[in-house]
């Protein structure tokens, strides 16, 4: 069980790093979009290519209101990532801790 616990802990740590990295990419992309960046800059292109698929999905799901040019897709994406970081990553870490201690938690 210790090997499985270590494996789950490693997965949780890597997932937390990926979520944090993607969160920063969204924040930086949102800040850059305010200053009219050069679209041919490789960093700007990388941020756009990395974040736009997520935004596209969220824009289809989000209702279109009368808010003008305000795009709430980055904000919703940040909330989802923060939720995943606090809920999913922490749940995996807690489960790994219970496995290491030899006490399996109740399912419900």
PDB file of N, CA and C in Angstrom:
ATOM      1  N   UNK A   1       0.803  -1.193   0.000  1.00  0.00           N
ATOM      2  CA  UNK A   1       0.000   0.000   0.000  1.00  0.00           C
ATOM      3  C   UNK A   1       0.850   1.264   0.000  1.00  0.00           C
ATOM      4  N   UNK A   2       2.077   1.146   0.500  1.00  0.00           N
ATOM      5  CA  UNK A   2       2.943   2.320   0.541  1.00  0.00           C
ATOM      6  C   UNK A   2       3.302   2.770  -0.867  1.00  0.00           C
ATOM      7  N   UNK A   3       3.515   1.818  -1.767  1.00  0.00           N
ATOM      8  CA  UNK A   3       3.858   2.177  -3.143  1.00  0.00           C
ATOM      9  C   UNK A   3       2.693   2.904  -3.796  1.00  0.00           C
ATOM     10  N   UNK A   4       1.483   2.410  -3.610  1.00  0.00           N
ATOM     11  CA  UNK A   4       0.304   3.074  -4.165  1.00  0.00           C
ATOM     12  C   UNK A   4       0.113   4.449  -3.535  1.00  0.00           C
ATOM     13  N   UNK A   5       0.372   4.566  -2.246  1.00  0.00           N
ATOM     14  CA  UNK A   5       0.250   5.859  -1.569  1.00  0.00           C
ATOM     15  C   UNK A   5       1.260   6.854  -2.124  1.00  0.00           C
ATOM     16  N   UNK A   6       2.493   6.411  -2.330  1.00  0.00           N
ATOM     17  CA  UNK A   6       3.504   7.298  -2.908  1.00  0.00           C
ATOM     18  C   UNK A   6       3.147   7.689  -4.337  1.00  0.00           C
ATOM     19  N   UNK A   7       2.609   6.729  -5.093  1.00  0.00           N
ATOM     20  CA  UNK A   7       2.209   7.006  -6.469  1.00  0.00           C
ATOM     21  C   UNK A   7       1.083   8.045  -6.509  1.00  0.00           C
ATOM     22  N   UNK A   8       0.078   7.873  -5.642  1.00  0.00           N
ATOM     23  CA  UNK A   8      -1.019   8.842  -5.593  1.00  0.00           C
ATOM     24  C   UNK A   8      -0.537  10.213  -5.130  1.00  0.00           C
ATOM     25  N   UNK A   9       0.376  10.234  -4.190  1.00  0.00           N
ATOM     26  CA  UNK A   9       0.931  11.500  -3.726  1.00  0.00           C
ATOM     27  C   UNK A   9       1.703  12.197  -4.840  1.00  0.00           C
ATOM     28  N   UNK A  10       2.460  11.431  -5.612  1.00  0.00           N
ATOM     29  CA  UNK A  10       3.202  12.009  -6.733  1.00  0.00           C
ATOM     30  C   UNK A  10       2.250  12.544  -7.796  1.00  0.00           C
ATOM     31  N   UNK A  11       1.188  11.796  -8.084  1.00  0.00           N
ATOM     32  CA  UNK A  11       0.200  12.269  -9.059  1.00  0.00           C
ATOM     33  C   UNK A  11      -0.441  13.566  -8.576  1.00  0.00           C
ATOM     34  N   UNK A  12      -0.778  13.629  -7.300  1.00  0.00           N
ATOM     35  CA  UNK A  12      -1.388  14.842  -6.751  1.00  0.00           C
ATOM     36  C   UNK A  12      -0.432  16.024  -6.844  1.00  0.00           C
ATOM     37  N   UNK A  13       0.840  15.805  -6.553  1.00  0.00           N
ATOM     38  CA  UNK A  13       1.816  16.893  -6.638  1.00  0.00           C
ATOM     39  C   UNK A  13       1.992  17.382  -8.068  1.00  0.00           C
ATOM     40  N   UNK A  14       2.104  16.457  -9.007  1.00  0.00           N
ATOM     41  CA  UNK A  14       2.258  16.846 -10.414  1.00  0.00           C
ATOM     42  C   UNK A  14       1.005  17.559 -10.904  1.00  0.00           C
ATOM     43  N   UNK A  15      -0.161  17.048 -10.542  1.00  0.00           N
ATOM     44  CA  UNK A  15      -1.411  17.687 -10.935  1.00  0.00           C
ATOM     45  C   UNK A  15      -1.513  19.092 -10.348  1.00  0.00           C
ATOM     46  N   UNK A  16      -1.086  19.267  -9.119  1.00  0.00           N
ATOM     47  CA  UNK A  16      -1.079  20.592  -8.508  1.00  0.00           C
ATOM     48  C   UNK A  16      -0.153  21.554  -9.230  1.00  0.00           C
ATOM     49  N   UNK A  17       1.011  21.074  -9.652  1.00  0.00           N
ATOM     50  CA  UNK A  17       1.950  21.921 -10.397  1.00  0.00           C
ATOM     51  C   UNK A  17       1.367  22.304 -11.746  1.00  0.00           C
ATOM     52  N   UNK A  18       0.751  21.355 -12.438  1.00  0.00           N
ATOM     53  CA  UNK A  18       0.152  21.633 -13.749  1.00  0.00           C
ATOM     54  C   UNK A  18      -0.987  22.638 -13.610  1.00  0.00           C
ATOM     55  N   UNK A  19      -1.820  22.463 -12.603  1.00  0.00           N
ATOM     56  CA  UNK A  19      -2.930  23.397 -12.392  1.00  0.00           C
ATOM     57  C   UNK A  19      -2.403  24.789 -12.061  1.00  0.00           C
ATOM     58  N   UNK A  20      -1.388  24.877 -11.226  1.00  0.00           N
ATOM     59  CA  UNK A  20      -0.800  26.174 -10.886  1.00  0.00           C
ATOM     60  C   UNK A  20      -0.183  26.835 -12.110  1.00  0.00           C
ATOM     61  N   UNK A  21       0.519  26.064 -12.923  1.00  0.00           N
ATOM     62  CA  UNK A  21       1.125  26.601 -14.142  1.00  0.00           C
ATOM     63  C   UNK A  21       0.052  27.122 -15.093  1.00  0.00           C
ATOM     64  N   UNK A  22      -1.016  26.341 -15.283  1.00  0.00           N
ATOM     65  CA  UNK A  22      -2.077  26.770 -16.189  1.00  0.00           C
ATOM     66  C   UNK A  22      -2.813  27.983 -15.623  1.00  0.00           C
ATOM     67  N   UNK A  23      -2.945  28.066 -14.303  1.00  0.00           N
ATOM     68  CA  UNK A  23      -3.557  29.239 -13.683  1.00  0.00           C
ATOM     69  C   UNK A  23      -2.747  30.486 -13.992  1.00  0.00           C
ATOM     70  N   UNK A  24      -1.435  30.392 -13.862  1.00  0.00           N
ATOM     71  CA  UNK A  24      -0.584  31.538 -14.170  1.00  0.00           C
ATOM     72  C   UNK A  24      -0.624  31.892 -15.651  1.00  0.00           C
ATOM     73  N   UNK A  25      -0.743  30.888 -16.508  1.00  0.00           N
ATOM     74  CA  UNK A  25      -0.858  31.167 -17.944  1.00  0.00           C
ATOM     75  C   UNK A  25      -2.127  31.967 -18.234  1.00  0.00           C
ATOM     76  N   UNK A  26      -3.227  31.621 -17.586  1.00  0.00           N
ATOM     77  CA  UNK A  26      -4.477  32.351 -17.794  1.00  0.00           C
ATOM     78  C   UNK A  26      -4.361  33.780 -17.273  1.00  0.00           C
ATOM     79  N   UNK A  27      -3.763  33.951 -16.103  1.00  0.00           N
ATOM     80  CA  UNK A  27      -3.599  35.295 -15.541  1.00  0.00           C
ATOM     81  C   UNK A  27      -2.718  36.149 -16.449  1.00  0.00           C
ATOM     82  N   UNK A  28      -1.599  35.612 -16.897  1.00  0.00           N
ATOM     83  CA  UNK A  28      -0.694  36.365 -17.767  1.00  0.00           C
ATOM     84  C   UNK A  28      -1.358  36.675 -19.099  1.00  0.00           C
ATOM     85  N   UNK A  29      -2.086  35.711 -19.660  1.00  0.00           N
ATOM     86  CA  UNK A  29      -2.769  35.943 -20.929  1.00  0.00           C
ATOM     87  C   UNK A  29      -3.832  37.029 -20.775  1.00  0.00           C
ATOM     88  N   UNK A  30      -4.544  37.042 -19.661  1.00  0.00           N
ATOM     89  CA  UNK A  30      -5.554  38.076 -19.432  1.00  0.00           C
ATOM     90  C   UNK A  30      -4.903  39.450 -19.285  1.00  0.00           C
ATOM     91  N   UNK A  31      -3.790  39.519 -18.569  1.00  0.00           N
ATOM     92  CA  UNK A  31      -3.092  40.801 -18.420  1.00  0.00           C
ATOM     93  C   UNK A  31      -2.523  41.289 -19.745  1.00  0.00           C
ATOM     94  N   UNK A  32      -1.973  40.386 -20.519  1.00  0.00           N
ATOM     95  CA  UNK A  32      -1.410  40.769 -21.817  1.00  0.00           C
ATOM     96  C   UNK A  32      -2.506  41.244 -22.763  1.00  0.00           C
ATOM     97  N   UNK A  33      -3.692  40.667 -22.667  1.00  0.00           N
ATOM     98  CA  UNK A  33      -4.771  41.056 -23.579  1.00  0.00           C
ATOM     99  C   UNK A  33      -5.230  42.495 -23.351  1.00  0.00           C
ATOM    100  N   UNK A  34      -4.927  43.071 -22.209  1.00  0.00           N
ATOM    101  CA  UNK A  34      -5.326  44.446 -21.934  1.00  0.00           C
ATOM    102  C   UNK A  34      -4.453  45.471 -22.649  1.00  0.00           C
ATOM    103  N   UNK A  35      -3.261  45.089 -23.099  1.00  0.00           N
ATOM    104  CA  UNK A  35      -2.321  46.061 -23.650  1.00  0.00           C
ATOM    105  C   UNK A  35      -2.096  45.915 -25.151  1.00  0.00           C
ATOM    106  N   UNK A  36      -2.939  45.173 -25.855  1.00  0.00           N
ATOM    107  CA  UNK A  36      -2.832  44.996 -27.298  1.00  0.00           C
ATOM    108  C   UNK A  36      -1.448  44.470 -27.696  1.00  0.00           C
ATOM    109  N   UNK A  37      -1.165  43.203 -27.416  1.00  0.00           N
ATOM    110  CA  UNK A  37       0.169  42.646 -27.670  1.00  0.00           C
ATOM    111  C   UNK A  37       0.401  42.365 -29.150  1.00  0.00           C
ATOM    112  N   UNK A  38       1.651  42.166 -29.489  1.00  0.00           N
ATOM    113  CA  UNK A  38       2.024  41.785 -30.847  1.00  0.00           C
ATOM    114  C   UNK A  38       1.580  40.342 -31.080  1.00  0.00           C
ATOM    115  N   UNK A  39       0.691  40.097 -32.044  1.00  0.00           N
ATOM    116  CA  UNK A  39       0.190  38.727 -32.238  1.00  0.00           C
ATOM    117  C   UNK A  39       1.235  37.764 -32.787  1.00  0.00           C
ATOM    118  N   UNK A  40       2.363  38.276 -33.263  1.00  0.00           N
ATOM    119  CA  UNK A  40       3.405  37.408 -33.810  1.00  0.00           C
ATOM    120  C   UNK A  40       4.484  37.064 -32.788  1.00  0.00           C
ATOM    121  N   UNK A  41       4.369  37.606 -31.597  1.00  0.00           N
ATOM    122  CA  UNK A  41       5.303  37.280 -30.529  1.00  0.00           C
ATOM    123  C   UNK A  41       5.095  35.818 -30.138  1.00  0.00           C
ATOM    124  N   UNK A  42       6.178  35.028 -30.048  1.00  0.00           N
ATOM    125  CA  UNK A  42       6.008  33.604 -29.735  1.00  0.00           C
ATOM    126  C   UNK A  42       5.379  33.337 -28.368  1.00  0.00           C
ATOM    127  N   UNK A  43       5.654  34.171 -27.397  1.00  0.00           N
ATOM    128  CA  UNK A  43       5.060  33.979 -26.075  1.00  0.00           C
ATOM    129  C   UNK A  43       3.558  34.232 -26.127  1.00  0.00           C
ATOM    130  N   UNK A  44       3.170  35.291 -26.812  1.00  0.00           N
ATOM    131  CA  UNK A  44       1.749  35.611 -26.948  1.00  0.00           C
ATOM    132  C   UNK A  44       1.031  34.502 -27.707  1.00  0.00           C
ATOM    133  N   UNK A  45       1.652  34.001 -28.750  1.00  0.00           N
ATOM    134  CA  UNK A  45       1.043  32.920 -29.526  1.00  0.00           C
ATOM    135  C   UNK A  45       0.910  31.648 -28.680  1.00  0.00           C
ATOM    136  N   UNK A  46       1.941  31.329 -27.900  1.00  0.00           N
ATOM    137  CA  UNK A  46       1.883  30.153 -27.038  1.00  0.00           C
ATOM    138  C   UNK A  46       0.752  30.277 -26.019  1.00  0.00           C
ATOM    139  N   UNK A  47       0.639  31.444 -25.392  1.00  0.00           N
ATOM    140  CA  UNK A  47      -0.428  31.647 -24.412  1.00  0.00           C
ATOM    141  C   UNK A  47      -1.801  31.546 -25.067  1.00  0.00           C
ATOM    142  N   UNK A  48      -1.940  32.110 -26.257  1.00  0.00           N
ATOM    143  CA  UNK A  48      -3.219  32.057 -26.956  1.00  0.00           C
ATOM    144  C   UNK A  48      -3.572  30.624 -27.338  1.00  0.00           C
ATOM    145  N   UNK A  49      -2.624  29.903 -27.906  1.00  0.00           N
ATOM    146  CA  UNK A  49      -2.878  28.523 -28.333  1.00  0.00           C
ATOM    147  C   UNK A  49      -3.166  27.627 -27.128  1.00  0.00           C
ATOM    148  N   UNK A  50      -2.544  27.907 -25.998  1.00  0.00           N
ATOM    149  CA  UNK A  50      -2.727  27.071 -24.809  1.00  0.00           C
ATOM    150  C   UNK A  50      -4.051  27.324 -24.099  1.00  0.00           C
ATOM    151  N   UNK A  51      -4.504  28.564 -24.093  1.00  0.00           N
ATOM    152  CA  UNK A  51      -5.696  28.894 -23.313  1.00  0.00           C
ATOM    153  C   UNK A  51      -6.973  28.973 -24.141  1.00  0.00           C
ATOM    154  N   UNK A  52      -6.865  29.216 -25.415  1.00  0.00           N
ATOM    155  CA  UNK A  52      -8.069  29.416 -26.230  1.00  0.00           C
ATOM    156  C   UNK A  52      -8.979  28.193 -26.313  1.00  0.00           C
ATOM    157  N   UNK A  53      -8.487  26.953 -26.369  1.00  0.00           N
ATOM    158  CA  UNK A  53      -9.424  25.818 -26.373  1.00  0.00           C
ATOM    159  C   UNK A  53     -10.310  25.760 -25.120  1.00  0.00           C
ATOM    160  N   UNK A  54      -9.748  26.095 -23.981  1.00  0.00           N
ATOM    161  CA  UNK A  54     -10.542  26.114 -22.745  1.00  0.00           C
ATOM    162  C   UNK A  54     -11.559  27.247 -22.803  1.00  0.00           C
ATOM    163  N   UNK A  55     -11.140  28.410 -23.280  1.00  0.00           N
ATOM    164  CA  UNK A  55     -12.053  29.545 -23.390  1.00  0.00           C
ATOM    165  C   UNK A  55     -13.195  29.236 -24.346  1.00  0.00           C
ATOM    166  N   UNK A  56     -12.888  28.568 -25.437  1.00  0.00           N
ATOM    167  CA  UNK A  56     -13.911  28.247 -26.433  1.00  0.00           C
ATOM    168  C   UNK A  56     -15.006  27.370 -25.824  1.00  0.00           C
ATOM    169  N   UNK A  57     -14.600  26.385 -25.043  1.00  0.00           N
ATOM    170  CA  UNK A  57     -15.581  25.513 -24.379  1.00  0.00           C
ATOM    171  C   UNK A  57     -16.420  26.318 -23.390  1.00  0.00           C
ATOM    172  N   UNK A  58     -15.771  27.164 -22.612  1.00  0.00           N
ATOM    173  CA  UNK A  58     -16.503  27.950 -21.618  1.00  0.00           C
ATOM    174  C   UNK A  58     -17.427  28.969 -22.271  1.00  0.00           C
ATOM    175  N   UNK A  59     -17.021  29.552 -23.389  1.00  0.00           N
ATOM    176  CA  UNK A  59     -17.879  30.527 -24.072  1.00  0.00           C
ATOM    177  C   UNK A  59     -19.137  29.876 -24.628  1.00  0.00           C
ATOM    178  N   UNK A  60     -19.056  28.611 -25.001  1.00  0.00           N
ATOM    179  CA  UNK A  60     -20.255  27.906 -25.463  1.00  0.00           C
ATOM    180  C   UNK A  60     -21.203  27.627 -24.307  1.00  0.00           C
ATOM    181  N   UNK A  61     -20.654  27.372 -23.125  1.00  0.00           N
ATOM    182  CA  UNK A  61     -21.473  27.022 -21.962  1.00  0.00           C
ATOM    183  C   UNK A  61     -22.041  28.265 -21.276  1.00  0.00           C
ATOM    184  N   UNK A  62     -21.247  29.322 -21.199  1.00  0.00           N
ATOM    185  CA  UNK A  62     -21.674  30.526 -20.485  1.00  0.00           C
ATOM    186  C   UNK A  62     -22.789  31.238 -21.244  1.00  0.00           C
ATOM    187  N   UNK A  63     -23.785  31.750 -20.519  1.00  0.00           N
ATOM    188  CA  UNK A  63     -24.844  32.507 -21.200  1.00  0.00           C
ATOM    189  C   UNK A  63     -24.314  33.862 -21.644  1.00  0.00           C
ATOM    190  N   UNK A  64     -24.808  34.285 -22.759  1.00  0.00           N
ATOM    191  CA  UNK A  64     -24.399  35.599 -23.269  1.00  0.00           C
ATOM    192  C   UNK A  64     -25.360  36.649 -22.711  1.00  0.00           C
ATOM    193  N   UNK A  65     -24.818  37.570 -21.983  1.00  0.00           N
ATOM    194  CA  UNK A  65     -25.639  38.616 -21.383  1.00  0.00           C
ATOM    195  C   UNK A  65     -25.415  39.941 -22.081  1.00  0.00           C
ATOM    196  N   UNK A  66     -25.888  40.964 -21.467  1.00  0.00           N
ATOM    197  CA  UNK A  66     -25.743  42.310 -22.014  1.00  0.00           C
ATOM    198  C   UNK A  66     -24.601  43.025 -21.301  1.00  0.00           C
ATOM    199  N   UNK A  67     -23.456  42.384 -21.254  1.00  0.00           N
ATOM    200  CA  UNK A  67     -22.313  42.947 -20.542  1.00  0.00           C
ATOM    201  C   UNK A  67     -21.302  43.572 -21.483  1.00  0.00           C
ATOM    202  N   UNK A  68     -21.623  43.633 -22.746  1.00  0.00           N
ATOM    203  CA  UNK A  68     -20.736  44.259 -23.713  1.00  0.00           C
ATOM    204  C   UNK A  68     -19.527  43.402 -24.006  1.00  0.00           C
ATOM    205  N   UNK A  69     -18.359  44.021 -24.055  1.00  0.00           N
ATOM    206  CA  UNK A  69     -17.158  43.285 -24.462  1.00  0.00           C
ATOM    207  C   UNK A  69     -16.477  42.503 -23.338  1.00  0.00           C
ATOM    208  N   UNK A  70     -17.121  42.355 -22.201  1.00  0.00           N
ATOM    209  CA  UNK A  70     -16.503  41.657 -21.075  1.00  0.00           C
ATOM    210  C   UNK A  70     -16.575  40.148 -21.309  1.00  0.00           C
ATOM    211  N   UNK A  71     -15.419  39.502 -21.257  1.00  0.00           N
ATOM    212  CA  UNK A  71     -15.336  38.056 -21.440  1.00  0.00           C
ATOM    213  C   UNK A  71     -15.076  37.418 -20.077  1.00  0.00           C
ATOM    214  N   UNK A  72     -16.021  36.611 -19.628  1.00  0.00           N
ATOM    215  CA  UNK A  72     -15.899  35.978 -18.323  1.00  0.00           C
ATOM    216  C   UNK A  72     -15.263  34.598 -18.387  1.00  0.00           C
ATOM    217  N   UNK A  73     -14.869  34.138 -19.564  1.00  0.00           N
ATOM    218  CA  UNK A  73     -14.271  32.806 -19.700  1.00  0.00           C
ATOM    219  C   UNK A  73     -12.983  32.666 -18.878  1.00  0.00           C
ATOM    220  N   UNK A  74     -12.065  33.646 -18.894  1.00  0.00           N
ATOM    221  CA  UNK A  74     -10.864  33.491 -18.053  1.00  0.00           C
ATOM    222  C   UNK A  74     -11.184  33.436 -16.560  1.00  0.00           C
ATOM    223  N   UNK A  75     -12.151  34.218 -16.127  1.00  0.00           N
ATOM    224  CA  UNK A  75     -12.514  34.224 -14.712  1.00  0.00           C
ATOM    225  C   UNK A  75     -13.121  32.887 -14.296  1.00  0.00           C
ATOM    226  N   UNK A  76     -13.998  32.348 -15.126  1.00  0.00           N
ATOM    227  CA  UNK A  76     -14.605  31.051 -14.826  1.00  0.00           C
ATOM    228  C   UNK A  76     -13.540  29.961 -14.854  1.00  0.00           C
ATOM    229  N   UNK A  77     -12.621  30.042 -15.819  1.00  0.00           N
ATOM    230  CA  UNK A  77     -11.535  29.054 -15.889  1.00  0.00           C
ATOM    231  C   UNK A  77     -10.677  29.109 -14.625  1.00  0.00           C
ATOM    232  N   UNK A  78     -10.406  30.305 -14.131  1.00  0.00           N
ATOM    233  CA  UNK A  78      -9.633  30.429 -12.888  1.00  0.00           C
ATOM    234  C   UNK A  78     -10.379  29.822 -11.706  1.00  0.00           C
ATOM    235  N   UNK A  79     -11.676  30.073 -11.615  1.00  0.00           N
ATOM    236  CA  UNK A  79     -12.460  29.484 -10.524  1.00  0.00           C
ATOM    237  C   UNK A  79     -12.451  27.962 -10.594  1.00  0.00           C
ATOM    238  N   UNK A  80     -12.579  27.420 -11.799  1.00  0.00           N
ATOM    239  CA  UNK A  80     -12.562  25.961 -11.958  1.00  0.00           C
ATOM    240  C   UNK A  80     -11.202  25.399 -11.557  1.00  0.00           C
ATOM    241  N   UNK A  81     -10.131  26.054 -11.982  1.00  0.00           N
ATOM    242  CA  UNK A  81      -8.794  25.575 -11.636  1.00  0.00           C
ATOM    243  C   UNK A  81      -8.530  25.666 -10.133  1.00  0.00           C
ATOM    244  N   UNK A  82      -8.974  26.733  -9.513  1.00  0.00           N
ATOM    245  CA  UNK A  82      -8.804  26.867  -8.064  1.00  0.00           C
ATOM    246  C   UNK A  82      -9.593  25.779  -7.339  1.00  0.00           C
ATOM    247  N   UNK A  83     -10.815  25.517  -7.809  1.00  0.00           N
ATOM    248  CA  UNK A  83     -11.612  24.448  -7.209  1.00  0.00           C
ATOM    249  C   UNK A  83     -10.915  23.102  -7.362  1.00  0.00           C
ATOM    250  N   UNK A  84     -10.412  22.816  -8.567  1.00  0.00           N
ATOM    251  CA  UNK A  84      -9.717  21.549  -8.788  1.00  0.00           C
ATOM    252  C   UNK A  84      -8.483  21.428  -7.906  1.00  0.00           C
ATOM    253  N   UNK A  85      -7.770  22.529  -7.743  1.00  0.00           N
ATOM    254  CA  UNK A  85      -6.563  22.497  -6.924  1.00  0.00           C
ATOM    255  C   UNK A  85      -6.899  22.227  -5.457  1.00  0.00           C
ATOM    256  N   UNK A  86      -7.944  22.861  -4.958  1.00  0.00           N
ATOM    257  CA  UNK A  86      -8.294  22.665  -3.551  1.00  0.00           C
ATOM    258  C   UNK A  86      -9.040  21.365  -3.304  1.00  0.00           C
ATOM    259  N   UNK A  87      -9.878  20.938  -4.235  1.00  0.00           N
ATOM    260  CA  UNK A  87     -10.695  19.754  -4.001  1.00  0.00           C
ATOM    261  C   UNK A  87     -10.016  18.484  -4.496  1.00  0.00           C
ATOM    262  N   UNK A  88      -9.721  18.417  -5.771  1.00  0.00           N
ATOM    263  CA  UNK A  88      -9.214  17.177  -6.363  1.00  0.00           C
ATOM    264  C   UNK A  88      -7.815  16.833  -5.858  1.00  0.00           C
ATOM    265  N   UNK A  89      -6.914  17.788  -5.913  1.00  0.00           N
ATOM    266  CA  UNK A  89      -5.535  17.526  -5.494  1.00  0.00           C
ATOM    267  C   UNK A  89      -5.489  17.175  -4.009  1.00  0.00           C
ATOM    268  N   UNK A  90      -6.218  17.921  -3.203  1.00  0.00           N
ATOM    269  CA  UNK A  90      -6.206  17.644  -1.763  1.00  0.00           C
ATOM    270  C   UNK A  90      -6.865  16.307  -1.441  1.00  0.00           C
ATOM    271  N   UNK A  91      -7.901  15.939  -2.185  1.00  0.00           N
ATOM    272  CA  UNK A  91      -8.548  14.645  -1.971  1.00  0.00           C
ATOM    273  C   UNK A  91      -7.595  13.499  -2.287  1.00  0.00           C
ATOM    274  N   UNK A  92      -6.853  13.628  -3.372  1.00  0.00           N
ATOM    275  CA  UNK A  92      -5.885  12.585  -3.730  1.00  0.00           C
ATOM    276  C   UNK A  92      -4.790  12.492  -2.666  1.00  0.00           C
ATOM    277  N   UNK A  93      -4.327  13.638  -2.178  1.00  0.00           N
ATOM    278  CA  UNK A  93      -3.299  13.628  -1.132  1.00  0.00           C
ATOM    279  C   UNK A  93      -3.823  13.008   0.166  1.00  0.00           C
ATOM    280  N   UNK A  94      -5.044  13.349   0.526  1.00  0.00           N
ATOM    281  CA  UNK A  94      -5.626  12.766   1.744  1.00  0.00           C
ATOM    282  C   UNK A  94      -5.798  11.262   1.610  1.00  0.00           C
ATOM    283  N   UNK A  95      -6.241  10.813   0.447  1.00  0.00           N
ATOM    284  CA  UNK A  95      -6.412   9.381   0.238  1.00  0.00           C
ATOM    285  C   UNK A  95      -5.062   8.667   0.311  1.00  0.00           C
ATOM    286  N   UNK A  96      -4.022   9.280  -0.254  1.00  0.00           N
ATOM    287  CA  UNK A  96      -2.682   8.692  -0.169  1.00  0.00           C
ATOM    288  C   UNK A  96      -2.211   8.626   1.282  1.00  0.00           C
ATOM    289  N   UNK A  97      -2.531   9.638   2.056  1.00  0.00           N
ATOM    290  CA  UNK A  97      -2.157   9.637   3.473  1.00  0.00           C
ATOM    291  C   UNK A  97      -2.872   8.520   4.229  1.00  0.00           C
ATOM    292  N   UNK A  98      -4.154   8.323   3.931  1.00  0.00           N
ATOM    293  CA  UNK A  98      -4.899   7.234   4.571  1.00  0.00           C
ATOM    294  C   UNK A  98      -4.357   5.870   4.158  1.00  0.00           C
ATOM    295  N   UNK A  99      -3.973   5.742   2.894  1.00  0.00           N
ATOM    296  CA  UNK A  99      -3.384   4.482   2.446  1.00  0.00           C
ATOM    297  C   UNK A  99      -2.070   4.211   3.174  1.00  0.00           C
ATOM    298  N   UNK A 100      -1.271   5.236   3.330  1.00  0.00           N
ATOM    299  CA  UNK A 100       0.017   5.084   4.005  1.00  0.00           C
ATOM    300  C   UNK A 100      -0.177   4.681   5.465  1.00  0.00           C
ATOM    301  N   UNK A 101      -1.205   5.228   6.099  1.00  0.00           N
ATOM    302  CA  UNK A 101      -1.474   4.900   7.499  1.00  0.00           C
ATOM    303  C   UNK A 101      -2.149   3.539   7.649  1.00  0.00           C
ATOM    304  N   UNK A 102      -2.613   2.987   6.541  1.00  0.00           N
ATOM    305  CA  UNK A 102      -3.260   1.684   6.598  1.00  0.00           C
ATOM    306  C   UNK A 102      -4.720   1.735   6.980  1.00  0.00           C
ATOM    307  N   UNK A 103      -5.289   2.912   6.968  1.00  0.00           N
ATOM    308  CA  UNK A 103      -6.699   3.067   7.312  1.00  0.00           C
ATOM    309  C   UNK A 103      -7.428   3.596   6.088  1.00  0.00           C
ATOM    310  N   UNK A 104      -8.218   2.765   5.479  1.00  0.00           N
ATOM    311  CA  UNK A 104      -8.994   3.219   4.339  1.00  0.00           C
ATOM    312  C   UNK A 104     -10.218   3.974   4.833  1.00  0.00           C
ATOM    313  N   UNK A 105     -10.490   5.132   4.245  1.00  0.00           N
ATOM    314  CA  UNK A 105     -11.651   5.914   4.684  1.00  0.00           C
ATOM    315  C   UNK A 105     -12.941   5.292   4.166  1.00  0.00           C
ATOM    316  N   UNK A 106     -14.058   5.614   4.792  1.00  0.00           N
ATOM    317  CA  UNK A 106     -15.331   5.141   4.255  1.00  0.00           C
ATOM    318  C   UNK A 106     -15.602   5.800   2.911  1.00  0.00           C
ATOM    319  N   UNK A 107     -16.291   5.089   2.045  1.00  0.00           N
ATOM    320  CA  UNK A 107     -16.553   5.602   0.702  1.00  0.00           C
ATOM    321  C   UNK A 107     -17.486   6.796   0.755  1.00  0.00           C
ATOM    322  N   UNK A 108     -18.498   6.721   1.609  1.00  0.00           N
ATOM    323  CA  UNK A 108     -19.443   7.836   1.703  1.00  0.00           C
ATOM    324  C   UNK A 108     -19.467   8.391   3.088  1.00  0.00           C
TER     325      UNK A 108
END
